[in-house]
Amino acid sequence: MYRQLVLIVLCYVRIVINRPDGAPISTCEDMKPSATLHGAEPQEVASPYKIGVDSDTHEPGKPLKVSITGGEYQGIELEARIKNTTTAIGNFTATDKTKVYSCGDGDVLTHNHKTEAEVTNLPQDKYTWTAPKCRVGKDIEFVATIAKTRQIYWVNVKSSSLKAVDDEGVDECVFKDKSKSSSTIMKSDFIIIIAVTTFLKVSPF
């Protein structure tokens, strides 16, 4: 005698940076796209892209302009971080072709094409980033993953560091552990449920 047994398998699928509507929150810490879905590993040659900032210092609540130079690009994941850490800080302002989401203590700015068919080069805009209103007290840097196309992309592109200009009258920032917020399954990821049907032989004894 055989009986039908249905096994339910949960498959977690991580969507990565070069999807049309931008990088998901699950990549906001390591900022590494999936080489499998991109069809290629990150470029090993030096990035043609540079991250420019209109100041070499940062201070509480002050907005700065951030630019990407070096040619056209279709995808981006951009954060301001405390130097040599993965702690994102501050807030970006979205543009027509970008969107912003929270990652721990700060924002991530990423591309936002409506559909795959509408993927085009991003405008050569300057992005607005505003420092936290609290006192950071440390150097920061801007870090990005930049995709020229789906298969041609660079990771860990960095700006020059920005020195802290602190107001002693402002409270010091207290930062969270970002890894806790990025290790769970987020809205930008999804679960596929696969029903696997098999047959088990049942012993008559």
Coordinates of C-alpha atoms in Angstrom, one line a residue:
M1 CA 0.0 0.0 0.0
Y2 CA 1.2 3.5 -0.8
R3 CA 0.2 6.7 0.8
Q4 CA 0.7 10.2 -0.5
L5 CA 2.8 12.4 1.6
V6 CA 3.1 16.1 1.0
L7 CA 6.2 17.8 2.3
I8 CA 6.2 21.6 2.7
V9 CA 9.5 23.2 2.1
L10 CA 10.2 26.8 2.9
C11 CA 12.6 28.5 0.6
Y12 CA 14.0 31.9 1.5
V13 CA 14.9 33.9 -1.5
R14 CA 17.0 37.0 -1.2
I15 CA 16.4 39.7 -3.8
V16 CA 19.5 41.8 -4.5
I17 CA 20.6 45.2 -5.6
N18 CA 20.0 45.2 -9.4
R19 CA 16.3 44.6 -9.2
P20 CA 14.4 47.5 -10.8
D21 CA 12.9 48.9 -7.6
G22 CA 16.2 49.0 -5.7
A23 CA 18.3 47.2 -3.2
P24 CA 16.4 45.5 -0.4
I25 CA 17.0 46.1 3.3
S26 CA 18.5 42.6 3.6
T27 CA 21.7 43.8 1.8
C28 CA 22.1 47.1 3.8
E29 CA 24.9 45.8 6.0
D30 CA 27.2 43.9 3.6
M31 CA 26.0 45.8 0.5
K32 CA 26.9 42.8 -1.6
P33 CA 24.6 41.8 -4.5
S34 CA 24.1 38.1 -5.4
A35 CA 26.6 37.1 -8.1
T36 CA 24.2 34.3 -9.1
L37 CA 21.3 36.7 -9.9
H38 CA 23.6 39.2 -11.4
G39 CA 25.3 36.6 -13.6
A40 CA 28.7 38.0 -12.6
E41 CA 31.0 38.7 -9.6
P42 CA 31.8 42.3 -8.6
Q43 CA 34.4 44.0 -10.8
E44 CA 38.0 43.5 -9.5
V45 CA 39.5 46.4 -11.4
A46 CA 39.4 49.9 -9.7
S47 CA 36.1 51.5 -9.9
P48 CA 35.7 54.4 -12.4
Y49 CA 33.2 56.0 -10.0
K50 CA 34.0 58.4 -7.3
I51 CA 31.9 59.7 -4.4
G52 CA 32.2 63.4 -3.9
V53 CA 31.0 65.5 -1.0
D54 CA 30.7 69.2 -0.8
S55 CA 32.5 69.4 2.6
D56 CA 35.3 67.6 4.3
T57 CA 33.5 67.9 7.7
H58 CA 30.2 67.0 9.2
E59 CA 28.3 68.5 12.1
P60 CA 24.9 67.8 13.8
G61 CA 21.9 68.5 11.6
K62 CA 23.9 69.9 8.7
P63 CA 22.9 68.8 5.1
L64 CA 25.5 67.9 2.6
K65 CA 25.5 67.3 -1.1
V66 CA 26.8 63.9 -2.3
S67 CA 27.7 63.2 -6.0
I68 CA 28.6 60.2 -8.0
T69 CA 31.1 60.9 -10.9
G70 CA 32.8 58.7 -13.4
G71 CA 30.1 57.9 -15.9
E72 CA 26.6 56.7 -16.2
Y73 CA 25.1 54.0 -13.9
Q74 CA 21.8 52.2 -13.5
G75 CA 21.9 51.0 -9.9
I76 CA 23.1 52.3 -6.5
E77 CA 23.1 51.5 -2.9
L78 CA 24.5 54.4 -0.9
E79 CA 25.1 54.9 2.9
A80 CA 26.9 57.3 5.2
R81 CA 28.7 55.3 7.8
I82 CA 30.9 55.8 10.8
K83 CA 34.4 55.2 9.3
N84 CA 35.5 51.6 9.1
T85 CA 32.2 50.3 10.5
T86 CA 28.9 49.1 9.1
T87 CA 26.9 51.6 11.1
A88 CA 24.7 53.7 8.8
I89 CA 23.9 57.2 10.0
G90 CA 21.9 60.3 8.9
N91 CA 19.1 60.7 6.4
F92 CA 18.9 60.9 2.6
T93 CA 16.3 62.8 0.6
A94 CA 14.8 60.7 -2.2
T95 CA 14.8 62.0 -5.8
D96 CA 12.7 61.1 -8.8
K97 CA 14.7 58.0 -9.6
T98 CA 15.7 56.9 -6.1
K99 CA 14.1 55.9 -2.8
V100 CA 15.2 55.8 0.8
Y101 CA 14.7 53.2 3.6
S102 CA 16.0 52.9 7.1
C103 CA 18.9 50.6 8.0
G104 CA 19.6 50.6 11.7
D105 CA 20.4 54.1 12.7
G106 CA 20.6 55.7 9.3
D107 CA 19.2 55.7 5.7
V108 CA 20.0 53.8 2.6
L109 CA 19.5 55.5 -0.8
T110 CA 18.9 53.2 -3.7
H111 CA 17.6 53.3 -7.3
N112 CA 13.9 53.1 -7.9
H113 CA 13.0 52.1 -11.5
K114 CA 9.3 51.2 -11.8
T115 CA 9.8 48.1 -14.0
E116 CA 12.6 46.1 -15.7
A117 CA 11.6 47.7 -19.0
E118 CA 12.1 51.2 -17.5
V119 CA 15.6 50.6 -16.3
T120 CA 17.7 53.6 -17.5
N121 CA 20.8 55.4 -16.4
L122 CA 20.2 57.5 -13.3
P123 CA 20.3 61.3 -13.6
Q124 CA 23.6 62.8 -12.6
D125 CA 22.0 64.3 -9.5
K126 CA 23.6 65.4 -6.3
Y127 CA 22.0 63.5 -3.4
T128 CA 21.2 65.4 -0.2
W129 CA 22.3 63.8 3.1
T130 CA 21.6 65.3 6.5
A131 CA 23.7 64.5 9.5
P132 CA 22.1 63.2 12.7
K133 CA 21.0 66.0 15.1
C134 CA 22.9 64.3 17.9
R135 CA 26.7 64.5 18.3
V136 CA 28.4 61.7 16.3
G137 CA 31.9 62.5 17.5
K138 CA 33.7 60.4 14.9
D139 CA 34.9 60.5 11.3
I140 CA 32.4 59.3 8.7
E141 CA 32.5 58.2 5.1
F142 CA 30.1 57.5 2.3
V143 CA 30.1 53.9 1.0
A144 CA 28.3 52.6 -2.1
T145 CA 27.7 49.7 -4.4
I146 CA 27.3 51.1 -8.0
A147 CA 26.0 49.1 -11.0
K148 CA 26.8 50.3 -14.5
T149 CA 24.6 47.4 -15.7
R150 CA 23.3 44.3 -14.2
Q151 CA 26.5 42.4 -14.8
I152 CA 29.0 45.2 -14.3
Y153 CA 29.1 46.6 -10.8
W154 CA 31.5 47.6 -8.1
V155 CA 31.2 47.2 -4.3
N156 CA 32.8 49.1 -1.4
V157 CA 33.2 52.4 -3.3
K158 CA 34.2 54.9 -0.7
S159 CA 34.4 58.7 -0.3
S160 CA 37.2 60.5 1.5
S161 CA 36.6 60.6 5.2
L162 CA 34.8 63.6 6.8
K163 CA 36.0 64.9 10.1
A164 CA 33.5 65.6 12.9
V165 CA 32.8 69.2 13.9
D166 CA 31.0 68.7 17.2
D167 CA 28.8 70.9 19.3
E168 CA 29.5 70.1 22.9
G169 CA 26.1 71.4 23.8
V170 CA 24.4 68.6 21.7
D171 CA 23.7 65.1 23.2
E172 CA 26.0 62.3 22.0
C173 CA 24.5 59.8 19.6
V174 CA 23.6 56.3 20.8
F175 CA 23.6 53.8 18.0
K176 CA 21.8 50.5 17.7
D177 CA 23.1 47.1 16.6
K178 CA 22.2 47.2 13.0
S179 CA 22.8 43.5 12.5
K180 CA 19.7 42.6 14.5
S181 CA 17.5 44.6 12.1
S182 CA 19.0 43.3 8.9
S183 CA 19.2 39.6 9.8
T184 CA 15.4 39.0 9.7
I185 CA 13.3 38.5 6.6
M186 CA 12.1 41.9 5.4
K187 CA 9.3 43.1 3.2
S188 CA 11.5 43.3 0.2
D189 CA 12.3 39.6 0.5
F190 CA 9.8 36.8 0.1
I191 CA 9.1 33.2 1.0
I192 CA 8.3 30.6 -1.6
I193 CA 6.4 27.6 -0.4
I194 CA 7.0 24.5 -2.4
A195 CA 4.8 21.4 -2.0
V196 CA 6.8 18.3 -2.7
T197 CA 4.7 15.2 -3.2
T198 CA 6.2 11.8 -2.6
F199 CA 4.9 8.4 -1.9
L200 CA 5.7 6.2 1.0
K201 CA 5.3 2.5 1.0
V202 CA 3.4 1.4 4.1
S203 CA 4.3 -2.0 5.5
P204 CA 1.3 -4.3 5.9
F205 CA 2.8 -5.4 9.3

